[in-house]
Coordinates of C-alpha atoms in Angstrom, one line a residue:
H18 CA 68.2 122.4 106.2
L19 CA 70.9 121.9 108.8
D20 CA 73.9 122.3 106.6
G21 CA 73.1 125.4 104.5
A22 CA 73.9 125.5 100.8
M23 CA 77.4 124.3 101.5
G24 CA 77.3 121.5 104.0
L25 CA 79.9 119.5 105.9
G26 CA 80.6 115.8 105.9
A27 CA 79.0 113.6 108.6
K28 CA 82.2 113.6 110.6
Q29 CA 83.0 117.3 110.2
H30 CA 80.4 118.7 112.6
P31 CA 81.5 119.8 116.1
S32 CA 79.1 118.7 118.8
N33 CA 76.4 121.1 120.0
A34 CA 78.0 121.0 123.4
H35 CA 81.4 122.1 122.1
L36 CA 79.9 124.9 120.0
T37 CA 77.9 126.2 122.9
L38 CA 81.0 126.1 125.1
C39 CA 83.1 128.0 122.5
M40 CA 80.5 130.7 121.9
S41 CA 79.7 131.1 125.6
V42 CA 83.3 131.5 126.6
L43 CA 84.0 134.1 123.9
A44 CA 80.8 136.1 124.8
G45 CA 81.7 135.8 128.5
A46 CA 85.2 137.1 127.9
A47 CA 83.8 140.0 125.9
F48 CA 81.4 140.8 128.8
V49 CA 84.2 140.9 131.3
W50 CA 86.1 143.2 129.0
F51 CA 83.1 145.6 128.7
C52 CA 83.0 145.6 132.5
C53 CA 86.7 146.3 132.9
L54 CA 87.1 149.0 130.3
P55 CA 85.2 151.7 132.3
I56 CA 87.0 150.7 135.5
L57 CA 90.3 151.0 133.7
G58 CA 89.5 154.4 132.3
Q59 CA 91.4 156.4 129.7
D60 CA 94.4 156.9 131.9
G61 CA 94.6 153.3 132.9
L62 CA 94.2 152.1 129.3
K63 CA 97.0 154.4 128.1
A64 CA 99.3 153.3 130.9
F65 CA 98.6 149.7 130.0
L66 CA 99.4 150.4 126.3
K67 CA 102.7 152.1 127.3
N68 CA 103.7 149.1 129.5
A69 CA 102.8 146.8 126.5
G70 CA 105.4 148.6 124.4
V71 CA 103.2 150.9 122.3
C72 CA 105.3 153.9 121.3
L73 CA 104.1 157.2 122.9
S74 CA 103.0 158.8 119.7
R75 CA 100.6 155.9 119.1
V76 CA 99.1 155.5 122.6
A77 CA 96.3 158.0 122.3
G78 CA 95.2 156.8 118.8
T79 CA 95.4 153.1 119.9
A80 CA 93.3 153.8 123.0
Q81 CA 90.6 155.5 120.9
E82 CA 90.7 152.5 118.5
I83 CA 90.3 150.1 121.4
E84 CA 87.2 151.9 122.6
R85 CA 85.7 152.0 119.2
K86 CA 86.5 148.4 118.3
S87 CA 85.3 147.1 121.7
F88 CA 81.8 148.0 120.6
H89 CA 82.2 145.5 117.8
L90 CA 82.5 142.7 120.5
A91 CA 78.7 143.0 120.9
G92 CA 78.6 141.1 117.6
L93 CA 79.6 137.9 119.5
L94 CA 75.9 137.8 120.5
V95 CA 75.1 136.7 116.9
P96 CA 76.9 133.3 116.9
L97 CA 75.9 132.8 120.6
I98 CA 72.2 133.4 120.0
Y99 CA 72.4 131.3 116.7
Q100 CA 73.9 128.4 118.5
G101 CA 71.4 128.8 121.4
L102 CA 68.5 128.6 119.0
L103 CA 69.9 125.5 117.2
D104 CA 70.5 123.9 120.6
R105 CA 66.9 124.3 121.4
N106 CA 65.8 122.6 118.2
F107 CA 65.0 125.7 116.1
T108 CA 65.7 125.0 112.5
Q109 CA 68.4 126.7 110.4
D110 CA 65.6 127.9 108.1
F111 CA 63.9 129.7 111.0
C112 CA 67.2 131.3 112.1
C113 CA 67.7 132.5 108.5
Q114 CA 64.2 134.0 108.4
I115 CA 65.0 136.0 111.6
C116 CA 68.3 137.2 110.3
W117 CA 66.9 138.3 106.9
T118 CA 64.1 140.2 108.6
I119 CA 66.5 142.0 111.0
T120 CA 68.9 142.7 108.1
I121 CA 66.2 144.1 105.8
V122 CA 64.8 146.3 108.5
G123 CA 68.2 147.5 109.6
V124 CA 69.5 148.2 106.1
S125 CA 66.3 150.0 105.2
M126 CA 66.6 152.2 108.3
D127 CA 70.3 152.9 107.6
F128 CA 69.4 153.9 104.0
A129 CA 66.8 156.3 105.3
R130 CA 69.5 157.8 107.5
T131 CA 71.6 158.6 104.4
Q132 CA 68.7 160.2 102.6
I133 CA 66.6 162.0 105.3
D134 CA 68.1 164.8 107.4
F135 CA 65.7 164.2 110.3
V136 CA 66.7 160.6 110.6
R137 CA 70.4 161.5 110.2
R138 CA 70.2 164.1 113.0
N139 CA 68.5 161.7 115.4
W140 CA 70.4 158.5 114.5
P141 CA 71.4 156.6 117.7
L142 CA 75.2 156.2 118.1
G143 CA 75.7 158.6 115.2
H144 CA 78.8 159.9 117.0
I145 CA 80.7 156.6 116.4
L146 CA 80.2 156.6 112.7
R147 CA 83.3 157.2 110.6
E148 CA 83.5 160.3 108.4
N149 CA 83.0 158.2 105.2
E150 CA 79.9 156.6 106.7
Q151 CA 78.0 159.8 107.3
K152 CA 76.3 159.7 103.9
T153 CA 76.7 156.0 103.0
L154 CA 75.6 152.7 104.6
C155 CA 77.4 152.2 107.8
G156 CA 79.6 149.2 108.8
G157 CA 76.7 147.9 111.0
A158 CA 74.5 147.4 107.9
F159 CA 77.2 145.4 106.1
F160 CA 77.9 143.5 109.3
S161 CA 74.3 142.4 109.5
L162 CA 74.3 141.4 105.9
G163 CA 77.6 139.5 106.1
C164 CA 76.3 137.5 109.1
T165 CA 73.0 136.8 107.4
V166 CA 74.6 135.6 104.2
S167 CA 77.0 133.3 106.1
I168 CA 74.2 131.8 108.2
W169 CA 72.1 131.2 105.0
M170 CA 75.0 129.8 103.0
F171 CA 77.0 127.6 105.3
A172 CA 76.7 124.9 107.9
P173 CA 76.2 126.4 111.4
S174 CA 79.8 125.8 112.6
V175 CA 81.3 127.3 109.4
A176 CA 79.0 130.3 109.6
M177 CA 79.8 130.9 113.3
T178 CA 83.6 130.6 112.7
S179 CA 83.4 133.0 109.7
I180 CA 81.6 135.5 111.8
L181 CA 84.3 135.2 114.5
F182 CA 86.9 135.9 111.7
L183 CA 85.1 139.2 111.2
I184 CA 84.7 140.2 114.8
L185 CA 87.9 139.0 116.5
G186 CA 90.2 138.6 113.5
D187 CA 89.5 142.0 112.0
M188 CA 89.7 143.6 115.5
S189 CA 93.1 142.1 116.1
A190 CA 94.4 143.3 112.7
A191 CA 93.2 146.9 113.5
L192 CA 94.6 147.0 117.1
I193 CA 97.9 145.4 116.4
G194 CA 98.3 147.4 113.2
R195 CA 97.5 150.6 115.0
S196 CA 99.8 149.7 117.9
F197 CA 102.9 148.2 116.2
G198 CA 102.4 148.5 112.4
G199 CA 105.7 149.2 110.7
E200 CA 107.6 149.2 114.0
V201 CA 108.4 145.5 114.5
L202 CA 108.8 144.7 110.9
K203 CA 110.4 147.6 109.1
M204 CA 108.5 147.2 105.9
R205 CA 106.4 149.5 103.7
K206 CA 102.6 149.5 104.1
I207 CA 100.6 146.9 102.1
G208 CA 97.0 146.4 101.1
R209 CA 94.7 147.9 98.6
D210 CA 95.4 151.5 99.5
G211 CA 98.8 150.9 101.1
K212 CA 97.4 151.5 104.6
K213 CA 97.7 148.0 106.1
S214 CA 100.7 146.5 108.0
I215 CA 102.4 143.1 108.0
E216 CA 102.0 143.0 111.8
G217 CA 98.2 143.6 111.6
S218 CA 97.7 140.9 108.9
L219 CA 99.9 138.4 110.8
A220 CA 97.8 139.0 114.0
M221 CA 94.6 138.5 112.1
F222 CA 95.8 135.3 110.5
T223 CA 97.0 133.9 113.8
V224 CA 93.7 134.8 115.6
N225 CA 91.6 133.4 112.8
F226 CA 93.6 130.1 112.7
L227 CA 93.4 129.6 116.4
L228 CA 89.6 130.3 116.4
A229 CA 89.0 127.8 113.6
V230 CA 91.1 125.0 115.2
T231 CA 89.3 125.6 118.5
V232 CA 85.8 125.6 117.1
F233 CA 86.6 122.4 115.1
H234 CA 88.7 120.8 117.9
E235 CA 86.7 117.6 117.6
V236 CA 87.2 117.3 113.8
H237 CA 90.1 115.3 112.3
L238 CA 92.5 117.3 110.1
R239 CA 90.9 120.5 111.2
E240 CA 94.2 122.4 110.6
Y241 CA 93.8 122.2 106.8
P242 CA 90.5 124.1 106.4
A243 CA 91.4 126.3 109.4
F244 CA 94.6 127.4 107.5
F245 CA 92.8 128.2 104.3
G246 CA 89.8 129.9 106.0
A247 CA 92.1 132.1 108.1
L248 CA 94.3 132.9 105.1
I249 CA 91.5 133.9 102.8
A250 CA 89.8 136.0 105.4
T251 CA 93.1 137.8 106.1
I252 CA 93.7 138.4 102.4
T253 CA 90.1 139.7 102.1
E254 CA 90.7 142.2 104.9
L255 CA 94.0 143.2 103.3
Y256 CA 92.9 143.9 99.8
E257 CA 89.1 144.4 100.1
P258 CA 88.1 142.6 96.8
F259 CA 85.6 144.2 94.5
N260 CA 85.8 147.4 96.7
L261 CA 83.1 145.9 98.9
N262 CA 82.9 146.6 102.7
D263 CA 84.9 143.9 104.5
N264 CA 82.1 143.4 107.0
L265 CA 80.4 141.6 104.2
T266 CA 83.3 140.0 102.4
I267 CA 85.3 138.6 105.4
P268 CA 82.6 136.2 106.6
L269 CA 81.6 135.3 103.0
F270 CA 85.1 134.5 101.7
G271 CA 86.4 133.2 105.0
G272 CA 83.4 130.8 105.0
L273 CA 84.1 129.7 101.5
G274 CA 87.7 129.0 102.4
L275 CA 86.6 126.8 105.3
A276 CA 84.0 125.0 103.2
W277 CA 86.6 124.3 100.4
G278 CA 89.0 123.0 103.0
F279 CA 86.5 120.6 104.5
A280 CA 85.4 119.4 101.0
R281 CA 89.1 118.9 100.1
I282 CA 89.9 116.6 103.1
E283 CA 86.7 114.6 102.7
N284 CA 87.1 114.0 99.0
C285 CA 90.9 114.1 98.4
Q286 CA 90.9 110.4 97.4
S287 CA 87.8 110.3 95.3
E288 CA 86.8 113.5 93.6
S289 CA 87.7 117.2 93.4
P290 CA 86.4 119.5 96.2
S291 CA 84.8 121.8 93.6
D292 CA 82.6 118.9 92.5
T293 CA 81.4 118.4 96.0
I294 CA 80.8 122.1 96.6
W295 CA 78.8 122.6 93.4
R296 CA 76.8 119.5 94.0
A297 CA 75.9 120.8 97.5
I298 CA 74.8 124.1 96.0
M299 CA 72.7 122.4 93.3

């Protein structure tokens, strides 16, 4: 089924060529960044941050966050490979089967890491895990689950965009928040635990909105679903609803926001968008 549980109208699909171009450009930019980061080195990165206006007390922490978050850019391979498979006439069902297989295996292995000392001691990339991930499922497990659920639920273009919200939008929130949070806008911290910043959330919303209007560049009135998808994804990152890992909830709720927006503009003169969404599910 090409449209997932929540499909798009006939005129709301970007062309395969445009989707391939978008995913390829983003993955190519990430590859260039991966190549430049070692060349730049720690000293060069810190000098760049100083020149960008990051205060001295935050430079070291921001540089570490950039190195850690840069690893997340490898996740851009997910929408790139997904679009590549669809472009070669593989079905969405086939892609879902691959994703569920990878996710089940990966989550099972990560669960074994949390329960078996031998696996924990020999876990690859264990040094990049956060302290709170040492004895719980890591963010990678939730990332895989979030991508898989999005690919299973949504039309391909919506799924890819919601995954971009997670990778690039969440990354922008973390980096801008770490660099300038509370400095530009002199306001108290916000979010579920009072650890988020207005600057970081504004950065995430802006990046998400630009990503959505770019992916759906060929679609009329794309700004409407792009706004709601970006806004809901940003609020999800900010407040972490149901206390679930945002690697799962950002693509899920961001995708729901996009799907609702597209249903709204297609049916605003005939029926409510909720009727269209529930009919698509049933």
